[in-house]
Amino acid sequence: MSAFGNPEPNGKGGEGPQTDTVATSRSSTPSSQTACSDGCSDRSVAPLSWSSRHFSCNLGSILHDPRKTKREITEFFTRTWGYDFVENASVPDCPDLPEVELRHFGKFLRRTVPHHTRFLENQKRFPDGLGRRDEPSDSLHPDSVLQMFFDPNFNLRHPDTFRKVISISKDSTQDRLGSYLDMVEGALARQISSRSKTFFGAMESHDRLQEDLRRTARTVHLLRGRMSLLNRSLTEGPLTVVRLARRRHNLFRLLEKLHLVSTVLQTQPTIQLHLANSDFVGALDLITTTQEVLLQELPGVLGFRHLSLQLAEIERAIDQMMHEEFRHSVTRELNRPLSEGTALLDQERFSALALGLVRLRRFKLLEVIREEAEVSVKAAVKQTVVEAVSSLDLSEHKETVSSLPDQMRCLEFSPWLSLLDKSVRNLAVILGRIKRLGAILVEGFQMAAGIVPSEDALEGCVVVAGTPFGRDAEMEAILAKDECAKLTSDWLDLLHVCCDLCHERLAKLVTARAKDGFLERLKSNDFVAVWRLAEQFSAESHALCGRTSSALKASLQTQLARFVNKFDSEKRAKMSLALDNERWRVADVSDDFQTLVDHIEQHGFDKPFDSAQRHKANPHVVVAGSSFLLVSATMTLLRTLVDYCQCVADMPVLAADLFARILELLKFFNSRTCQLILGAGAIQLLGLKSITAKHLALSSRSLEFVLVHFAPVRVYFSSKLPSGRENLLVRLDQQRADYENHVSELKRKLVSIMEEQLRIQLQSYEIKAPTPSLVFRVLSRDMVKFHEAIADILPSERVAEMVFRVHAAFEENLSGRLQTLRLVCDGGPQQGLVDQDVSYYVNQIRAIPSLSQAQLDVAELCRRRPSDGRAGMS
């Protein structure tokens, strides 16, 4: 069945299995089965194409249906196969496609049906085709002729072929063959007649082509004759010239080859001449050039077949000779007498050797310099030590002194310092020579790399003037620029190694001498001399190499720590001894101490102070317009501070350490002074009877003198302390506060002593004759002595303040005593006795400048309350 339900026209629609299912396509609707309006209802329409959508069962879609559960898919395999195997479902129409019906093709069918009808009629009339309708009946047809006659191998001489032809009936054979011949002739005639025009046109073209060929042959013959004439008249002469010129060129090339042969034959004598003139680079270039000539220009000359090997052997010999000469030249330059300075003896030969080794790319020359520098440095130091100890008399130490270091340890400081100084100078000379050698090498590296040598061949190393390399010399680049940069960097590293080696040898010299604690026992000036010598060599080596070595500094740092400990312990012991032996009396101030104080006031501790000889003594020292009476321990403290600051100026690396020790020293002085005076330790330690007001005043004034110098110390160390150690300045401020508190405590102590003494004396006071009473005589005397004790030590304003406070305490205590005695101010005899005592006291204390106008009224004292006690100053 077709898609429209009608049988196929040719009957093919019923072939194959048919299904009873109804097509679900849009064309299976009843409207699609209607006939055409123009009478074509009896003609069927071609069936639609078949697709998988026409099947009701699609196994793959069933098994992969996502809407089915696993159980439904499992039960699927237990069903019976058939039409109802699965549920039938029609494919829904696509909403995006329009509904297409047969009437939509009506216009097309009306236009094509007449032509199709006429085609079918002609097909029935001419079943064999329209092209053969005019052929005659006797035309040759392949089917009417036996096939063997069409065989390209047909031959009657062949037995089988002859037998087949003879086997044909004799009666009909001749007639059939004749008819075959007639048919062939007729066919040929028809073909010729149908193509006669073409055939005769080809014959005409053939004749015309033959005529053209004959004319062309005549023209070619004429042209060849003319060309032969031109060749004889114009070409043979110039070609002869060209041939002769080429021959001349070949002869010249042969002459050049002969000249090359002659030059190559002179190679070995020329090499010997270059070597005799120390032109190693020229000899090596000649060898290289000759080998290139043998390889490129004279490759087949049998006479030179062994020359290349000979040149290679000569190059190896030159290489070995240059290595030996280079080592010998370095040794000669470094080991010659150090008194000759840093100038090189034979710069030209050294530069020639260096360039030759670079030309051969033998870069071990830096290693040679390192080895020879190490030997030279060791030998120089050893020779210096031998010369220093040669003048020693070691007869007493033959058993204990056996080695050179032991002999060196027998030197005193001055000879040993001279030894160290000479070693430093000698090593500086060796480093200078090494630097000059390196300058030549670096300039050679730059020349070999095609770089114009600069004024600075390496960082921090100026090229030696007058080096043999010409500034304008042109040289083939035999080194890459990166190789030149690497060699220059290696040379800088080598120079740093040599500098470190010198520092290590000097460090060993210092360590060997310090083995028995020699450096620890030095005075500060002597150790500073050693330190300055090390600083000097460090600066010189930094100028030469551009880098600071640390071996010598590290060795001295160890000794420096020990020296500082010993220096500090000595200063602290000296300070402690000065305080323990201090009698707390006014010490004489020498002129040099006053000069020192003036120097500190003007310049601080920055500039060193050169102490002059001691002259006449003064009773006081003046600072910033104020006079100070001091004890000797205070002057010792200031001198100690100067020593510490001078040590810092000489060795700035010790700034933080020494400043911390200065803080400890100031703290020790403050605490020890407090123990001796306020704590009365001086009574037991020195056998003093008591701690008097004078002792307290001297102690206070000494502390104030130290306080004055806190500011210069702070200013000095603010610029000396390294970064990160500024917290030490905070500790200095704390020390200042402690000193100020100590001074305030001493002031209070002075007043409290007098107040206590007045209170004790007034407690025994009785109103009775005679007058003045003993109590008032003692009180008057104590007030005057108190003023005399502090008047020369403390400033006048402070003395007045303290005397005023003591006098006020006297009034307070006297008022309390009179109230205790129940004195009635009625003008009676008792008041008269008190008035006489008070008058005596006032007359005595008026000798004190600050109390010259003092007045006391007994009646007022009797009426005063204890809390209202104040001094009555007029």
mmCIF file of N, CA, C and O in Angstrom, residues 28 44 60 79 98 103 116 128 212 235 247 289 299 309 318 334 364 408 427 453 540 548 581 630 632 659 701 832 867:
data_model
loop_
_atom_site.group_PDB
_atom_site.id
_atom_site.type_symbol
_atom_site.label_atom_id
_atom_site.label_comp_id
_atom_site.label_asym_id
_atom_site.label_seq_id
_atom_site.Cartn_x
_atom_site.Cartn_y
_atom_site.Cartn_z
ATOM 1 N N SER A 28 -1.119 11.491 5.372
ATOM 2 C CA SER A 28 -2.070 10.386 5.427
ATOM 3 C C SER A 28 -3.468 10.815 5.769
ATOM 4 O O SER A 28 -4.338 10.006 5.999
ATOM 5 N N SER A 44 -2.126 7.809 -9.978
ATOM 6 C CA SER A 44 -1.661 7.752 -8.576
ATOM 7 C C SER A 44 -0.483 8.686 -8.360
ATOM 8 O O SER A 44 0.195 9.088 -9.295
ATOM 9 N N GLY A 60 15.499 0.888 20.825
ATOM 10 C CA GLY A 60 16.473 1.773 21.489
ATOM 11 C C GLY A 60 15.809 2.870 22.293
ATOM 12 O O GLY A 60 16.211 3.174 23.415
ATOM 13 N N ARG A 79 7.787 -9.553 28.204
ATOM 14 C CA ARG A 79 6.596 -9.487 27.371
ATOM 15 C C ARG A 79 6.766 -10.300 26.088
ATOM 16 O O ARG A 79 7.874 -10.647 25.700
ATOM 17 N N PRO A 98 3.879 24.316 8.373
ATOM 18 C CA PRO A 98 2.493 24.518 7.901
ATOM 19 C C PRO A 98 1.870 23.206 7.417
ATOM 20 O O PRO A 98 2.575 22.246 7.098
ATOM 21 N N ARG A 103 -3.672 19.978 -2.907
ATOM 22 C CA ARG A 103 -4.144 21.106 -3.692
ATOM 23 C C ARG A 103 -3.088 22.200 -3.846
ATOM 24 O O ARG A 103 -3.160 23.024 -4.751
ATOM 25 N N HIS A 116 3.824 15.675 -20.052
ATOM 26 C CA HIS A 116 4.035 14.276 -19.645
ATOM 27 C C HIS A 116 3.185 13.313 -20.459
ATOM 28 O O HIS A 116 3.633 12.210 -20.801
ATOM 29 N N ASP A 128 12.012 1.825 -29.428
ATOM 30 C CA ASP A 128 13.474 1.685 -29.552
ATOM 31 C C ASP A 128 14.176 3.019 -29.590
ATOM 32 O O ASP A 128 15.390 3.091 -29.821
ATOM 33 N N ASP A 212 54.176 24.824 -45.511
ATOM 34 C CA ASP A 212 54.781 25.656 -44.448
ATOM 35 C C ASP A 212 56.093 25.056 -43.955
ATOM 36 O O ASP A 212 57.057 25.778 -43.678
ATOM 37 N N THR A 235 82.075 36.783 -33.480
ATOM 38 C CA THR A 235 82.041 36.041 -32.211
ATOM 39 C C THR A 235 83.369 35.389 -31.880
ATOM 40 O O THR A 235 83.790 35.383 -30.726
ATOM 41 N N ARG A 247 92.022 32.443 -18.828
ATOM 42 C CA ARG A 247 93.315 31.767 -18.621
ATOM 43 C C ARG A 247 94.241 32.639 -17.785
ATOM 44 O O ARG A 247 94.949 32.150 -16.892
ATOM 45 N N THR A 289 95.997 31.283 11.375
ATOM 46 C CA THR A 289 95.825 31.690 9.972
ATOM 47 C C THR A 289 96.391 30.639 9.030
ATOM 48 O O THR A 289 95.796 30.313 7.990
ATOM 49 N N PRO A 299 94.117 22.620 0.293
ATOM 50 C CA PRO A 299 93.714 21.359 0.929
ATOM 51 C C PRO A 299 94.362 20.114 0.313
ATOM 52 O O PRO A 299 94.477 19.093 0.968
ATOM 53 N N LEU A 309 99.686 19.092 11.659
ATOM 54 C CA LEU A 309 100.025 18.446 12.921
ATOM 55 C C LEU A 309 101.221 19.133 13.590
ATOM 56 O O LEU A 309 101.261 19.287 14.811
ATOM 57 N N ILE A 318 103.710 26.305 22.817
ATOM 58 C CA ILE A 318 103.566 27.722 23.187
ATOM 59 C C ILE A 318 102.647 27.865 24.388
ATOM 60 O O ILE A 318 102.886 28.676 25.301
ATOM 61 N N LEU A 334 105.293 39.876 42.363
ATOM 62 C CA LEU A 334 104.781 39.907 43.730
ATOM 63 C C LEU A 334 105.876 39.730 44.777
ATOM 64 O O LEU A 334 105.724 40.210 45.907
ATOM 65 N N LYS A 364 92.793 29.795 33.327
ATOM 66 C CA LYS A 364 93.335 29.431 34.633
ATOM 67 C C LYS A 364 94.364 30.441 35.125
ATOM 68 O O LYS A 364 94.942 30.252 36.197
ATOM 69 N N MET A 408 107.633 35.831 68.794
ATOM 70 C CA MET A 408 106.919 37.101 68.606
ATOM 71 C C MET A 408 106.233 37.528 69.896
ATOM 72 O O MET A 408 106.126 38.729 70.188
ATOM 73 N N LEU A 427 101.548 44.385 53.213
ATOM 74 C CA LEU A 427 100.390 43.750 52.574
ATOM 75 C C LEU A 427 99.638 44.737 51.686
ATOM 76 O O LEU A 427 99.070 44.337 50.655
ATOM 77 N N PRO A 453 88.654 49.759 26.000
ATOM 78 C CA PRO A 453 88.856 49.807 27.454
ATOM 79 C C PRO A 453 88.513 51.177 28.008
ATOM 80 O O PRO A 453 88.910 52.215 27.478
ATOM 81 N N GLU A 540 92.199 51.097 53.441
ATOM 82 C CA GLU A 540 93.045 50.930 52.252
ATOM 83 C C GLU A 540 92.574 49.737 51.412
ATOM 84 O O GLU A 540 92.513 49.828 50.179
ATOM 85 N N THR A 548 84.775 45.566 52.064
ATOM 86 C CA THR A 548 85.397 45.532 53.384
ATOM 87 C C THR A 548 85.465 44.094 53.874
ATOM 88 O O THR A 548 84.450 43.403 53.907
ATOM 89 N N ASN A 581 87.455 55.731 99.685
ATOM 90 C CA ASN A 581 88.486 56.504 100.385
ATOM 91 C C ASN A 581 88.132 57.984 100.512
ATOM 92 O O ASN A 581 88.950 58.773 100.999
ATOM 93 N N LEU A 630 83.666 70.608 95.229
ATOM 94 C CA LEU A 630 83.517 69.194 94.920
ATOM 95 C C LEU A 630 84.410 68.356 95.809
ATOM 96 O O LEU A 630 85.392 68.845 96.406
ATOM 97 N N SER A 632 86.873 64.842 95.698
ATOM 98 C CA SER A 632 87.777 64.283 94.687
ATOM 99 C C SER A 632 87.114 63.169 93.890
ATOM 100 O O SER A 632 87.427 62.961 92.706
ATOM 101 N N PHE A 659 78.385 53.147 76.285
ATOM 102 C CA PHE A 659 77.324 53.993 76.841
ATOM 103 C C PHE A 659 76.540 53.236 77.908
ATOM 104 O O PHE A 659 76.172 53.808 78.951
ATOM 105 N N ARG A 701 76.025 68.988 96.241
ATOM 106 C CA ARG A 701 76.665 69.799 95.187
ATOM 107 C C ARG A 701 77.398 68.924 94.178
ATOM 108 O O ARG A 701 77.430 69.239 92.977
ATOM 109 N N GLY A 832 59.314 88.096 130.807
ATOM 110 C CA GLY A 832 60.556 88.849 130.678
ATOM 111 C C GLY A 832 61.736 87.935 130.415
ATOM 112 O O GLY A 832 62.619 88.248 129.610
ATOM 113 N N SER A 867 49.501 74.536 114.057
ATOM 114 C CA SER A 867 49.401 74.360 112.609
ATOM 115 C C SER A 867 49.628 75.644 111.850
ATOM 116 O O SER A 867 49.686 75.647 110.627
#
